[in-house]
Coordinates of C-alpha atoms and ligand atoms in Angstrom, one line a residue:
Chain A
M1 CA 132.4 101.7 71.4
T2 CA 130.3 99.7 72.5
V3 CA 129.9 97.7 75.5
V4 CA 131.6 94.4 75.6
S5 CA 129.4 91.3 76.9
T6 CA 131.8 90.9 79.1
A7 CA 130.9 93.8 81.5
V8 CA 130.2 92.6 84.9
L9 CA 128.4 96.0 86.0
E10 CA 127.5 98.3 84.1
L11 CA 126.3 101.5 84.3
E12 CA 123.6 103.6 81.6
G13 CA 123.7 107.7 81.9
I14 CA 122.1 107.2 85.6
D15 CA 120.8 110.6 87.7
V16 CA 120.7 110.3 91.3
F17 CA 119.2 112.8 93.5
Y18 CA 119.1 113.9 96.9
G19 CA 115.4 115.4 97.8
R20 CA 116.4 118.1 94.8
V21 CA 119.4 118.3 94.1
Q22 CA 120.7 116.6 91.1
A23 CA 124.4 114.1 92.2
L24 CA 125.4 112.0 89.1
R25 CA 124.6 113.6 86.3
G26 CA 124.5 109.8 83.3
V27 CA 127.0 108.9 84.3
S28 CA 127.7 105.1 82.7
L29 CA 130.6 103.2 83.4
H30 CA 131.0 99.3 82.9
V31 CA 133.3 96.8 85.1
D32 CA 134.1 93.4 83.0
Q33 CA 134.3 90.6 84.7
G34 CA 137.9 90.2 86.8
E35 CA 138.8 93.6 86.5
I36 CA 139.9 96.4 89.4
V37 CA 138.3 100.0 88.2
T38 CA 138.7 102.9 89.9
L39 CA 136.4 106.1 90.1
I40 CA 138.5 108.8 91.3
G41 CA 136.9 112.6 91.8
A42 CA 137.2 115.0 94.2
N43 CA 135.2 115.9 97.9
G44 CA 131.7 115.2 96.5
A45 CA 131.8 114.4 92.9
G46 CA 129.5 111.6 92.9
K47 CA 131.6 108.8 94.2
T48 CA 129.7 107.3 96.9
T49 CA 126.4 107.8 95.1
T50 CA 127.5 105.9 92.4
L51 CA 128.1 103.3 94.9
R52 CA 124.9 103.8 96.0
A53 CA 122.9 103.2 93.8
I54 CA 124.2 100.1 92.4
S55 CA 124.2 98.6 95.5
G56 CA 120.7 100.3 95.9
L57 CA 120.4 101.9 98.7
T58 CA 119.6 105.2 96.5
P59 CA 117.9 104.2 93.5
A60 CA 119.5 106.0 90.4
A61 CA 115.8 107.9 89.0
A62 CA 117.4 107.8 85.5
G63 CA 119.1 105.4 83.7
R64 CA 120.2 101.5 84.0
V65 CA 121.8 99.9 86.7
L66 CA 122.8 95.8 84.5
L67 CA 124.5 93.6 86.9
R68 CA 125.4 90.5 83.5
G69 CA 123.0 91.8 81.9
E70 CA 120.3 91.8 84.3
E71 CA 119.2 95.3 85.3
I72 CA 118.8 95.9 89.0
T73 CA 117.7 99.6 88.7
R74 CA 115.2 99.5 90.5
V75 CA 115.3 96.3 92.8
P76 CA 115.8 97.1 97.0
A77 CA 119.0 96.7 98.5
E78 CA 118.3 93.7 100.4
T79 CA 117.9 92.0 97.2
I80 CA 121.3 92.9 95.8
V81 CA 123.6 91.0 98.1
A82 CA 121.7 88.0 96.7
R83 CA 122.4 88.7 93.5
G84 CA 126.2 88.7 93.6
V85 CA 127.2 92.5 95.1
G86 CA 129.2 92.5 97.9
H87 CA 129.6 96.6 99.4
A88 CA 131.7 98.0 101.9
P89 CA 130.5 101.6 102.2
E90 CA 131.4 104.8 103.3
G91 CA 132.9 105.1 107.2
R92 CA 133.1 101.0 107.2
R93 CA 129.8 101.1 109.0
I94 CA 130.6 98.2 110.8
F95 CA 128.0 97.2 113.4
S96 CA 130.2 98.4 116.9
R97 CA 127.9 97.1 119.6
M98 CA 128.7 93.8 117.8
T99 CA 131.5 91.6 118.1
V100 CA 133.7 91.1 114.9
L101 CA 132.7 87.2 114.6
E102 CA 128.7 88.7 114.7
N103 CA 129.8 91.3 111.7
L104 CA 130.9 88.6 109.7
D105 CA 128.3 86.4 109.9
L106 CA 126.1 89.1 109.1
G107 CA 128.2 89.3 106.1
A108 CA 127.1 86.0 105.1
F109 CA 123.5 86.9 106.4
I110 CA 121.7 85.2 103.3
R111 CA 123.4 82.1 102.9
K112 CA 121.8 78.9 103.6
D113 CA 125.4 77.4 103.2
G114 CA 127.4 75.0 105.1
A115 CA 130.8 76.7 104.1
R116 CA 130.2 80.0 106.3
R117 CA 133.3 78.2 108.3
Q118 CA 135.2 78.1 105.3
D119 CA 135.1 82.0 104.5
M120 CA 135.1 82.6 107.6
D121 CA 138.8 81.2 107.8
R122 CA 139.2 83.3 104.6
V123 CA 138.5 86.6 105.9
F124 CA 141.4 85.4 109.0
T125 CA 143.6 84.2 106.8
L126 CA 143.1 87.7 104.5
F127 CA 143.5 89.9 107.8
P128 CA 144.9 87.5 111.1
R129 CA 144.5 90.7 112.8
L130 CA 140.8 89.9 113.2
K131 CA 141.3 87.0 114.0
E132 CA 142.6 88.1 116.8
R133 CA 140.6 90.2 117.7
Q134 CA 137.3 87.6 116.5
R135 CA 136.0 88.1 120.0
Q136 CA 135.6 91.4 120.8
V137 CA 133.2 94.3 120.2
A138 CA 133.8 96.2 116.5
G139 CA 133.1 99.3 118.3
T140 CA 136.5 99.5 120.2
L141 CA 138.5 97.9 117.0
S142 CA 140.9 101.1 115.6
G143 CA 140.0 102.5 112.5
G144 CA 142.2 100.2 110.6
E145 CA 140.8 97.0 112.1
Q146 CA 137.5 98.5 111.3
Q147 CA 138.5 99.3 108.5
M148 CA 139.5 95.3 107.6
L149 CA 136.3 94.3 109.4
A150 CA 134.2 96.1 107.2
I151 CA 135.8 94.6 104.1
G152 CA 135.9 91.4 105.1
R153 CA 132.5 91.4 106.2
A154 CA 131.6 92.2 102.4
L155 CA 133.9 89.1 101.4
M156 CA 131.5 86.5 104.0
S157 CA 128.8 87.4 101.3
R158 CA 131.6 85.7 98.1
P159 CA 130.9 88.1 95.9
K160 CA 131.0 88.6 92.3
V161 CA 131.5 92.0 92.4
L162 CA 132.7 94.3 95.4
L163 CA 132.4 97.9 95.3
L164 CA 135.1 99.7 97.9
D165 CA 134.1 103.2 99.0
E166 CA 137.4 104.7 100.0
P167 CA 139.2 101.8 102.1
S168 CA 142.8 103.3 103.1
L169 CA 141.0 106.7 104.4
G170 CA 142.2 107.5 107.5
L171 CA 144.8 104.7 107.4
A172 CA 148.5 104.2 108.2
P173 CA 150.5 104.1 105.4
I174 CA 151.2 100.4 106.3
L175 CA 147.6 99.3 106.6
V176 CA 147.0 101.5 103.4
E177 CA 149.3 99.2 101.5
T178 CA 147.8 95.6 103.5
I179 CA 144.5 96.8 102.6
F180 CA 145.9 97.5 98.9
Q181 CA 147.7 93.8 98.7
V182 CA 144.1 92.4 99.6
I183 CA 142.3 93.5 96.7
R184 CA 144.9 92.4 94.2
E185 CA 144.3 89.0 96.5
V186 CA 141.0 89.2 96.1
N187 CA 140.4 90.3 93.3
A188 CA 143.4 87.4 92.0
E189 CA 140.9 84.9 93.5
G190 CA 137.8 86.4 90.4
T191 CA 136.5 88.9 92.5
T192 CA 136.0 92.0 90.0
V193 CA 136.6 95.0 92.1
L194 CA 135.0 99.1 91.8
L195 CA 137.3 100.9 93.8
I196 CA 136.9 104.4 95.4
E197 CA 139.9 106.7 96.3
Q198 CA 140.6 109.1 97.0
N199 CA 144.0 108.3 96.8
A200 CA 144.4 108.1 93.0
L201 CA 148.0 107.8 92.8
K202 CA 147.5 104.1 94.7
A203 CA 143.9 103.3 93.1
L204 CA 145.8 103.9 89.6
S205 CA 149.0 101.5 90.4
V206 CA 146.3 98.7 91.7
A207 CA 143.0 98.9 89.2
H208 CA 143.2 97.9 85.3
R209 CA 141.1 101.0 84.3
G210 CA 139.9 103.9 85.8
Y211 CA 137.0 106.5 85.7
V212 CA 137.3 110.2 86.6
L213 CA 134.7 112.0 88.1
E214 CA 133.7 115.5 88.0
T215 CA 130.9 116.7 89.9
G216 CA 128.4 114.4 89.1
R217 CA 129.4 113.6 85.5
I218 CA 132.0 110.9 83.9
V219 CA 135.0 113.5 82.6
K220 CA 137.4 110.8 81.4
E221 CA 138.0 106.9 81.1
G222 CA 140.6 104.8 80.3
T223 CA 143.3 102.3 81.6
A224 CA 145.3 103.0 84.4
R225 CA 148.7 103.7 82.2
Q226 CA 146.2 106.0 80.2
L227 CA 145.1 108.1 83.2
L228 CA 148.4 108.0 84.7
D229 CA 149.7 109.8 82.2
S230 CA 147.2 112.2 81.3
P231 CA 148.4 116.1 81.8
D232 CA 144.7 116.4 83.9
V233 CA 144.6 114.1 86.0
Q234 CA 148.0 114.1 86.9
K235 CA 147.5 118.0 87.9
A236 CA 143.7 117.1 89.5
Y237 CA 144.4 113.9 91.4
L238 CA 148.0 113.0 91.5
G239 CA 149.5 116.6 92.7
V240 CA 151.9 116.7 89.8
Chain B
M1 CA 108.6 91.6 158.3
K2 CA 106.0 89.4 157.3
F3 CA 104.4 93.0 155.6
F4 CA 107.7 94.2 154.1
V5 CA 107.8 90.2 152.7
D6 CA 104.2 91.0 151.3
Q7 CA 105.4 94.0 149.6
L8 CA 108.6 92.3 148.2
V9 CA 106.6 90.1 146.3
L10 CA 103.5 92.3 145.4
G11 CA 106.2 95.0 143.8
L12 CA 107.8 92.3 141.9
T13 CA 104.1 90.6 140.6
N14 CA 103.8 95.0 139.5
G15 CA 107.3 94.8 138.1
A16 CA 106.9 92.0 136.3
I17 CA 104.1 93.7 134.7
Y18 CA 105.8 96.6 133.8
A19 CA 108.7 95.4 132.6
L20 CA 106.6 93.5 130.6
I21 CA 105.5 96.4 128.5
A22 CA 109.2 98.1 129.4
L23 CA 110.0 95.9 126.4
G24 CA 108.1 96.9 124.2
Y25 CA 109.1 100.4 124.5
T26 CA 112.5 99.5 124.3
L27 CA 112.2 97.5 121.2
V28 CA 110.6 99.4 119.0
Y29 CA 112.9 102.7 120.4
G30 CA 116.0 100.4 119.8
I31 CA 115.2 99.4 116.6
I32 CA 113.0 102.9 114.9
E33 CA 114.0 105.9 117.4
L34 CA 109.7 106.0 117.8
I35 CA 108.6 106.3 121.9
N36 CA 105.4 104.9 120.8
F37 CA 102.6 106.3 122.7
A38 CA 100.1 103.8 121.5
H39 CA 102.4 100.8 123.4
G40 CA 100.4 101.4 127.2
D41 CA 97.1 101.2 125.3
V42 CA 98.0 97.5 123.1
F43 CA 98.8 96.9 127.0
T44 CA 95.0 97.7 127.4
V45 CA 94.0 95.5 123.8
G46 CA 95.8 92.3 124.5
G47 CA 93.9 92.4 128.2
I48 CA 90.7 92.3 126.0
I49 CA 91.2 90.4 124.2
G50 CA 92.6 87.9 126.1
L51 CA 89.0 87.8 128.3
T52 CA 87.2 87.9 125.0
L53 CA 89.1 84.6 124.5
I54 CA 88.2 83.6 128.4
G55 CA 84.7 84.4 127.5
I56 CA 84.5 82.8 124.6
F57 CA 85.7 79.8 125.5
R58 CA 84.8 79.3 129.0
L59 CA 87.6 79.0 130.1
E60 CA 86.4 79.5 133.7
H61 CA 84.6 77.4 133.6
L62 CA 86.8 74.4 132.5
S63 CA 88.0 71.6 134.8
P64 CA 91.4 72.2 137.0
A65 CA 92.9 69.5 134.6
L66 CA 93.1 71.1 131.6
L67 CA 94.1 74.8 133.2
V68 CA 97.4 73.6 132.2
P69 CA 97.6 74.4 128.6
A70 CA 94.2 76.0 128.5
V71 CA 96.2 79.4 129.6
I72 CA 99.0 78.4 128.0
L73 CA 97.2 78.6 124.7
L74 CA 95.3 81.3 126.4
F75 CA 98.5 82.9 125.9
A76 CA 100.0 81.9 122.9
A77 CA 96.6 83.4 121.1
T78 CA 96.5 86.7 123.2
M79 CA 99.9 87.4 122.1
T80 CA 99.7 86.4 118.4
I81 CA 96.7 88.5 117.9
T82 CA 97.8 91.7 119.7
G83 CA 101.6 91.2 117.8
F84 CA 99.3 91.8 115.1
L85 CA 97.8 94.5 116.2
G86 CA 101.0 96.0 116.7
V87 CA 102.8 94.9 113.0
A88 CA 99.7 96.7 111.3
I89 CA 99.7 100.2 113.9
E90 CA 102.8 99.8 112.2
R91 CA 102.1 99.5 108.7
L92 CA 99.6 102.0 108.6
A93 CA 100.7 104.6 111.1
Y94 CA 104.3 104.3 111.2
R95 CA 105.9 103.3 108.3
P96 CA 104.3 106.0 105.8
L97 CA 106.3 109.0 108.1
R98 CA 109.8 106.7 108.6
N99 CA 111.9 109.4 106.8
A100 CA 109.3 112.0 108.4
P101 CA 111.1 114.6 110.6
R102 CA 110.9 112.9 113.8
L103 CA 108.4 114.8 115.5
A104 CA 106.0 113.4 112.9
P105 CA 105.3 109.9 113.6
L106 CA 105.4 110.7 117.5
I107 CA 102.6 113.1 117.3
T108 CA 101.5 110.0 115.7
A109 CA 101.7 107.8 118.3
V110 CA 100.0 109.8 120.3
G111 CA 96.9 109.5 118.0
V112 CA 97.2 106.2 118.3
S113 CA 97.2 106.5 121.9
F114 CA 93.9 108.1 121.6
V115 CA 92.3 105.9 118.4
L116 CA 92.9 103.1 120.7
E117 CA 92.1 103.7 123.9
G118 CA 88.7 105.6 121.9
I119 CA 87.6 102.4 120.1
L120 CA 88.4 100.5 123.5
F121 CA 86.1 103.1 125.8
M122 CA 83.2 102.0 122.5
V123 CA 83.5 98.4 123.2
K124 CA 84.3 98.3 126.9
G125 CA 82.4 101.7 127.8
A126 CA 83.9 104.0 130.5
N127 CA 83.9 101.2 133.7
Q128 CA 86.3 98.7 135.4
I129 CA 84.9 95.0 133.9
S130 CA 85.8 91.9 135.9
Y131 CA 88.0 89.9 135.0
P132 CA 88.6 86.4 136.3
N133 CA 92.4 84.8 137.7
L134 CA 92.8 81.5 136.2
L135 CA 96.3 80.8 137.8
P136 CA 96.0 78.8 141.3
S137 CA 94.9 81.6 144.2
G138 CA 96.5 79.5 147.4
K139 CA 99.0 80.7 149.0
I140 CA 102.6 78.4 149.4
G141 CA 105.5 78.4 152.1
G142 CA 104.8 79.5 155.6
G143 CA 105.4 82.4 158.5
A144 CA 106.9 85.5 157.4
F145 CA 107.8 84.1 153.8
E146 CA 104.1 83.3 152.7
I147 CA 103.6 83.9 149.0
G148 CA 101.2 83.9 146.8
I149 CA 100.4 81.2 143.9
T150 CA 99.4 83.1 141.7
N151 CA 102.2 86.2 142.2
L152 CA 104.7 83.2 141.9
I153 CA 103.5 81.9 138.4
I154 CA 103.1 85.5 136.8
I155 CA 106.4 85.9 138.2
I156 CA 108.2 83.0 136.7
I157 CA 105.7 83.9 133.2
A158 CA 107.6 87.4 132.8
L159 CA 110.7 85.8 133.4
V160 CA 110.7 83.1 131.1
L161 CA 109.5 86.0 128.6
M162 CA 112.2 87.9 129.3
V163 CA 114.7 84.8 129.1
G164 CA 113.4 83.8 126.1
L165 CA 113.4 87.4 124.4
H166 CA 117.5 87.6 125.2
Q167 CA 117.7 84.2 123.8
F168 CA 115.3 85.0 120.8
I169 CA 117.5 88.3 120.0
Q170 CA 121.0 86.9 121.1
R171 CA 120.8 84.1 119.2
T172 CA 119.0 83.7 116.2
R173 CA 119.2 85.3 112.9
I174 CA 116.0 87.3 113.7
G175 CA 117.5 88.5 116.8
R176 CA 120.7 89.2 115.1
A177 CA 118.8 90.9 112.2
M178 CA 116.5 93.1 114.5
R179 CA 120.1 94.2 116.2
A180 CA 121.8 95.0 113.5
T181 CA 118.4 97.2 112.3
A182 CA 119.2 99.0 115.4
Q183 CA 122.7 100.1 115.0
D184 CA 122.2 101.2 110.9
R185 CA 119.9 100.8 109.0
D186 CA 121.4 101.3 105.7
A187 CA 124.4 98.9 106.9
A188 CA 122.1 95.9 107.5
R189 CA 120.0 96.3 103.6
L190 CA 123.8 95.6 102.6
M191 CA 124.2 92.3 104.2
G192 CA 120.9 91.3 102.7
I193 CA 118.5 92.5 105.8
D194 CA 114.9 93.2 104.6
I195 CA 114.0 96.0 107.4
N196 CA 110.0 96.7 106.7
R197 CA 110.2 92.9 107.9
T198 CA 112.4 93.2 110.8
I199 CA 110.7 96.0 112.2
A200 CA 107.5 94.8 111.7
I201 CA 108.5 91.7 113.9
T202 CA 109.7 94.0 116.9
F203 CA 106.4 95.6 116.8
F204 CA 105.2 92.3 116.7
I205 CA 107.5 91.0 119.6
G206 CA 106.4 94.4 121.6
S207 CA 103.1 94.1 121.5
A208 CA 102.6 90.9 121.9
L209 CA 104.5 91.0 125.4
A210 CA 102.8 93.9 126.5
A211 CA 99.4 91.2 125.7
A212 CA 101.5 88.8 128.2
G213 CA 101.3 91.9 130.0
G214 CA 98.1 92.8 130.3
I215 CA 96.8 89.0 130.9
I216 CA 98.7 89.0 134.0
F217 CA 97.2 92.7 135.2
G218 CA 93.9 90.7 134.8
F219 CA 94.7 87.8 136.8
Y220 CA 96.0 90.0 139.7
Y221 CA 93.7 92.4 140.0
Q222 CA 90.5 91.3 138.7
S223 CA 89.4 93.7 136.9
I224 CA 90.5 96.1 133.4
V225 CA 89.6 99.4 132.0
F226 CA 89.8 100.8 129.0
D227 CA 92.6 103.9 130.2
Q228 CA 94.7 102.3 132.1
G229 CA 97.7 101.8 129.7
F230 CA 98.2 105.3 130.0
E231 CA 99.0 105.4 133.2
A232 CA 100.8 101.9 133.0
G233 CA 102.6 102.8 129.8
L234 CA 104.1 106.3 131.5
F235 CA 105.6 103.9 134.0
A236 CA 106.1 101.4 131.9
F237 CA 108.0 103.9 129.8
T238 CA 109.8 105.3 132.6
A239 CA 111.0 102.0 133.1
A240 CA 113.0 101.3 129.8
V241 CA 114.6 105.0 130.6
F242 CA 115.8 104.5 133.5
G243 CA 116.9 101.0 132.3
G244 CA 118.8 101.8 129.5
I245 CA 116.3 102.4 126.2
G246 CA 116.7 100.1 123.5
N247 CA 118.8 97.4 126.2
V248 CA 116.2 94.3 126.7
I249 CA 117.8 93.6 130.1
G250 CA 117.7 96.9 130.7
A251 CA 113.8 97.4 130.5
S252 CA 113.1 94.4 132.0
L253 CA 115.5 95.1 135.3
G254 CA 114.0 98.5 134.6
G255 CA 110.4 97.5 135.4
F256 CA 110.8 95.4 138.4
V257 CA 112.9 98.2 140.1
I258 CA 109.6 100.8 139.2
G259 CA 107.5 98.2 140.0
L260 CA 109.3 97.4 143.7
I261 CA 109.5 101.6 144.0
L262 CA 105.8 101.9 143.0
T263 CA 104.6 99.2 145.8
F264 CA 107.3 100.0 148.6
V265 CA 105.6 103.6 147.9
A266 CA 102.2 103.2 148.4
G267 CA 102.9 100.4 151.5
Y268 CA 104.8 102.1 153.7
W269 CA 104.1 105.7 152.8
S270 CA 100.2 106.5 153.7
G271 CA 98.9 108.3 151.0
G272 CA 101.8 107.4 148.9
L273 CA 99.9 106.0 145.7
Q274 CA 98.7 109.3 145.4
W275 CA 102.1 110.6 144.9
A276 CA 102.7 107.1 143.0
S277 CA 102.7 109.2 139.3
V278 CA 105.3 112.3 141.2
V279 CA 107.3 109.4 141.9
V280 CA 108.6 107.7 138.6
F281 CA 108.2 111.1 137.0
S282 CA 110.9 112.2 139.8
I283 CA 112.8 109.2 139.0
L284 CA 112.2 109.3 135.0
I285 CA 113.6 113.2 135.1
L286 CA 116.7 112.0 137.5
T287 CA 117.6 109.8 135.0
L288 CA 117.4 112.1 132.0
V289 CA 119.5 114.6 133.7
F290 CA 121.7 112.3 135.3
R291 CA 121.8 109.3 133.3
P292 CA 120.9 109.6 129.8
T293 CA 121.4 106.4 129.1
G294 CA 119.9 104.7 132.2
L295 CA 121.7 102.3 133.7
L296 CA 122.6 99.7 131.0
G297 CA 123.4 102.5 128.4
M298 CA 125.1 102.0 125.6
R299 CA 128.8 101.9 126.7
V300 CA 130.1 101.4 123.0
A301 CA 131.0 104.7 122.0
E302 CA 130.4 104.6 118.0
R303 CA 133.5 105.7 116.6
Ligands
ATP401 N1 122.1 112.0 102.2 C1 122.3 113.3 101.0 N2 121.7 114.4 101.3 C2 121.8 115.1 100.2 N3 122.6 115.6 99.3 C3 124.0 115.0 99.6 C4 123.8 113.7 100.3 N4 124.9 112.7 100.2 C5 125.4 112.7 99.1 N5 124.9 114.1 99.0 C6 125.4 115.4 97.9 O1 125.8 114.5 96.7 C7 126.8 115.1 95.8 C8 127.8 113.7 95.8 O2 128.3 113.0 97.3 P1 129.0 111.4 97.2 O3 128.6 111.8 98.4 O4 128.5 110.8 96.3 O5 130.2 112.6 96.9 P2 132.1 111.4 97.1 O6 132.2 112.0 95.7 O7 132.2 110.4 97.3 O8 132.4 113.0 98.4 P3 133.7 112.4 99.2 O9 135.2 112.1 97.9 O10 133.9 113.4 99.8 O11 132.9 110.6 99.6 C9 127.5 116.0 97.3 O12 127.4 117.2 96.3 C10 126.7 116.1 98.0 O13 126.4 117.0 99.1
MG402 MG1 132.7 109.5 99.3

């Protein structure tokens, strides 16, 4: 299959190392315009590393990362966001000693246009809870609120592609619902999403397509339906 | 009463100097968790650069009418040059070790301190060099509350710089980038913040403030010597730890507290001056044992 030209994000055979430990081996995937694509896999499979390779925090040693056809493999992380990639990283990584407002402002750090206020309102519409807590120091937010903040902060850059690393981890079921609802909404408004989840069932229910990562390799790909129906996936990730 | 007020003013004057140095320790520690042992010597270098500029432009012989702009320019120029020295030190000595074990940059910092003192020794020799006081030297107020104008101006300069720094960090885009970088470097990069540039700016500001302290020290004590940064640096470092390392208001406060304690110890205890280091290190140890986060250390737990 040739990779379609509508791919917003494309990984071509990337290898990533942490020192001498190889975390990714020839990972190839693509995310097309307007899609939600999910990457599922067990602990340590390399999901986080894949996102870090895209946003430049852990650059790939081999292979290529393409964003709308332009190579960004070794572009420094701090310039990636300006190219339209928003990354809500694993563990939320909010600025815990700053207020909610300051965190959101930092999300728009690279933007010089005057639409910040507007984007903040949009984030507050998606997460009314954040609006109530806007002056609160982020470290004192609950886990769920922190996750909302991490996603909201990533949205403040008006990303074309949103990378989400386990946004539902540790959240109560009702909050998981909220987060997934927001992912759908953001996607419906035109943002392409690459979603990592431990909760494969949930992820496949919202995603269009998915990839399965095992010890640094892509072992399976398909539409969400195909993966949900696959006996291997059911056995390994859906607990069927 | 008069003696007490004099000691108080002197303590605040010394404290202003320690505070200006302490800010550099705290800023740098806050952003890269490095105790920059060379920072005390940057303070001395700043004083020497100021002295050199005073010599080159013959500021001692300037007509009083031009003195205010001249002193402001002197501070600005000295702080800028010293700021770039700090940037160069970071670039050459610390940045290459950014991902090395913590001990490596620490030892390098001690090395940089020796290098700076060595250079100062080669250029200026081992003796005290006399330093002019360009600030007015009269007194104002009366009775027990007679205060040296120099003291007053020094304290005001320090306060202005501190408040300016605080506002800069809290309100500006660069200040926000500094705080973000200090809290989470990877997350800051994801926001589009250039870490290298932000760290360089932090060194610039810290070194510039130390340079202001260096000039003030020269003005007040009217002398400067190549290795004065060692002791002043340790005292200021203690001030930073006492105030809560990484905390800008804490370092300012800590500087004044250390200055006051030292001055009162020396003033009310004959021979107390010899015990200055003992007193300061006792404060350092007590702080580290009983309140390692310092007076205003981070109170928000990380989740
Ligand atoms: N900083 C690091 N240094 C060394 N090895 C690392 C580092 N980060 C990750 N690894 C290793 O790389 C592999 C992939 O890790 P990664 O964090 O990408 O997994 P993951 O799929 O996100 O797992 P999880 O579901 O637990 O988040 C693991 O074997 C891990 O031990
Ligand atoms: Mg992970």
